[in-house]
C-alpha cells in the first residue's frame, strides 16, 4: 500500500479566497480518497487528510498512519 503524505500551506487576501482554497483542498482530498483513481492510497486520504484554517491561512495535511496532526497546526513552534 502507498501512504499519502502532503502538506500545503497558503495565505490568501480575504475570507472569500479562504473559502475557495478550502474547497480546492477538499476536492484534492476527495480525489485522493476515490479508490477508482488512486486505489493504493485511497484509504489513507479518506482517514488521515485534514484541512485547517486560521484567519487568511489555509493548510491541507495528509500524513501516513501513526503520525499525529496537531489540533491547531498554526500554533506549532
XYZ file of N, CA and C in Angstrom:
231
model
N 0.839 -1.190 0.000
C 0.000 0.000 0.000
C 0.874 1.240 0.000
N 0.395 2.274 -0.630
C 1.073 3.555 -0.662
C 0.498 4.435 0.436
N 1.365 5.171 1.122
C 0.929 6.048 2.199
C 1.041 7.492 1.756
N -0.090 8.192 1.625
C -0.045 9.571 1.163
C 0.632 10.478 2.183
N 1.325 11.470 1.693
C 1.985 12.451 2.554
C 2.072 13.768 1.788
N 1.250 14.727 2.191
C 1.269 16.057 1.573
C 0.984 17.090 2.639
N 1.696 18.201 2.556
C 1.427 19.354 3.413
C 1.453 20.583 2.513
N 0.352 21.326 2.510
C 0.254 22.526 1.691
C -0.287 23.645 2.583
N 0.421 24.768 2.602
C 0.009 25.917 3.392
C -0.040 27.134 2.480
N -1.158 27.852 2.516
C -1.280 29.067 1.710
C -1.835 30.203 2.558
N -1.461 31.411 2.167
C -2.045 32.614 2.735
C -2.754 33.342 1.601
N -3.987 33.759 1.851
C -4.778 34.441 0.829
C -5.144 35.845 1.314
N -5.748 36.618 0.432
C -6.017 38.027 0.713
C -7.252 38.267 1.582
N -8.260 37.380 1.479
C -9.517 37.668 2.181
C -10.317 36.397 2.440
N -11.420 36.547 3.164
C -12.223 35.383 3.560
C -12.867 34.687 2.364
N -13.159 35.418 1.304
C -13.702 34.788 0.095
C -12.687 33.813 -0.491
N -11.429 34.238 -0.518
C -10.376 33.359 -1.030
C -10.131 32.175 -0.102
N -10.301 32.369 1.214
C -10.173 31.249 2.156
C -11.155 30.155 1.766
N -12.406 30.529 1.521
C -13.434 29.550 1.153
C -13.061 28.821 -0.138
N -12.524 29.554 -1.105
C -12.114 28.940 -2.367
C -11.003 27.919 -2.151
N -10.023 28.276 -1.317
C -8.911 27.359 -1.061
C -9.388 26.130 -0.293
N -10.263 26.328 0.686
C -10.832 25.185 1.413
C -11.511 24.236 0.428
N -12.280 24.775 -0.498
C -12.964 23.946 -1.495
C -11.964 23.218 -2.403
N -10.895 23.893 -2.796
C -9.869 23.264 -3.633
C -9.187 22.129 -2.874
N -8.816 22.396 -1.625
C -8.162 21.353 -0.827
C -9.107 20.178 -0.575
N -10.382 20.462 -0.326
C -11.331 19.367 -0.104
C -11.489 18.537 -1.366
N -11.494 19.178 -2.517
C -11.570 18.439 -3.781
C -10.338 17.543 -3.949
N -9.164 18.031 -3.536
C -7.939 17.230 -3.598
C -8.069 16.010 -2.694
N -8.594 16.201 -1.501
C -8.801 15.089 -0.568
C -9.799 14.096 -1.143
N -10.909 14.598 -1.661
C -11.926 13.718 -2.238
C -11.354 12.917 -3.409
N -10.528 13.553 -4.231
C -9.906 12.868 -5.352
C -8.942 11.786 -4.855
N -8.162 12.113 -3.849
C -7.239 11.134 -3.290
C -7.947 9.961 -2.648
N -9.108 10.218 -2.045
C -9.870 9.167 -1.367
C -10.689 8.308 -2.328
N -10.756 8.707 -3.577
C -11.505 7.953 -4.585
C -10.721 6.703 -4.966
N -11.210 5.551 -4.555
C -10.448 4.320 -4.787
C -10.443 3.876 -6.242
N -11.170 4.566 -7.102
C -11.071 4.240 -8.530
C -9.916 4.993 -9.180
N -9.495 6.099 -8.538
C -8.409 6.900 -9.083
C -7.058 6.457 -8.517
N -6.973 6.376 -7.196
C -5.733 6.003 -6.511
C -6.025 4.877 -5.514
N -6.292 3.685 -5.982
C -6.714 2.628 -5.061
C -5.682 2.281 -3.992
N -4.406 2.436 -4.302
C -3.375 2.053 -3.344
C -3.222 3.035 -2.182
N -3.733 4.258 -2.324
C -3.590 5.229 -1.241
C -4.920 5.844 -0.789
N -6.027 5.388 -1.349
C -7.336 5.990 -1.069
C -7.699 5.938 0.415
N -7.423 4.831 1.077
C -7.788 4.706 2.490
C -7.051 5.742 3.336
N -5.793 5.978 3.033
C -5.034 6.984 3.777
C -5.598 8.375 3.611
N -5.986 8.712 2.384
C -6.607 10.020 2.145
C -7.925 10.134 2.902
N -8.726 9.079 2.854
C -10.040 9.114 3.497
C -9.921 9.234 5.019
N -8.933 8.580 5.612
C -8.816 8.547 7.078
C -7.998 9.688 7.661
N -6.964 10.137 6.939
C -5.974 10.987 7.585
C -5.837 12.400 7.025
N -6.513 12.741 5.947
C -6.378 14.081 5.359
C -7.269 15.072 6.096
N -6.717 16.270 6.302
C -7.450 17.317 7.013
C -7.184 18.674 6.373
N -8.156 19.563 6.517
C -7.993 20.959 6.125
C -8.175 21.803 7.382
N -7.247 22.724 7.597
C -7.327 23.646 8.731
C -7.295 25.061 8.183
N -7.941 25.977 8.906
C -7.880 27.384 8.512
C -7.794 28.245 9.759
N -7.113 29.373 9.607
C -6.977 30.348 10.680
C -6.748 31.701 10.028
N -7.698 32.597 10.188
C -7.596 33.888 9.510
C -7.515 33.678 8.012
N -6.481 34.212 7.384
C -6.314 34.064 5.934
C -5.359 32.940 5.563
N -5.040 32.072 6.520
C -4.187 30.915 6.259
C -5.037 29.655 6.140
N -4.684 28.818 5.170
C -5.368 27.537 4.985
C -4.295 26.478 4.776
N -4.477 25.331 5.418
C -3.498 24.257 5.337
C -4.214 22.936 5.058
N -3.655 22.164 4.143
C -4.116 20.794 3.907
C -2.974 19.872 4.304
N -3.300 18.885 5.131
C -2.286 17.939 5.596
C -2.837 16.528 5.469
N -2.029 15.646 4.915
C -2.300 14.212 4.986
C -0.967 13.547 5.284
N -0.957 12.772 6.361
C 0.251 12.078 6.794
C -0.044 10.586 6.920
N 0.968 9.755 6.824
C 0.753 8.316 6.970
C 0.236 7.963 8.366
N -0.385 6.814 8.469
C -0.878 6.316 9.752
C 0.244 6.323 10.777
N -0.089 6.708 11.989
C 0.895 6.745 13.057
C 1.453 8.121 13.330
N 1.277 9.052 12.396
C 1.709 10.429 12.598
C 0.524 11.233 13.104
N 0.777 12.156 13.988
C -0.289 12.954 14.585
C -0.251 14.361 14.002
N -1.381 14.804 13.520
C -1.520 16.180 13.047
C -1.985 17.002 14.241
N -1.240 18.057 14.599
C -1.638 18.868 15.761
C -3.044 19.420 15.599
N -3.709 19.603 16.732
C -5.069 20.125 16.705
C -5.123 21.499 16.040
N -4.132 22.344 16.320
C -4.056 23.648 15.651
C -2.669 23.766 15.031
N -2.573 23.467 13.756
C -1.282 23.460 13.058
C -0.670 24.862 12.988
N -1.465 25.877 13.188
C -0.957 27.243 13.080
C -0.292 27.721 14.359
N -0.358 26.929 15.419
C 0.300 27.282 16.669
C 1.567 26.483 16.895
N 1.985 25.693 15.904
C 3.204 24.892 16.039
C 4.403 25.812 16.111
N 5.396 25.412 16.913
C 6.629 26.199 17.012
C 7.812 25.349 16.685
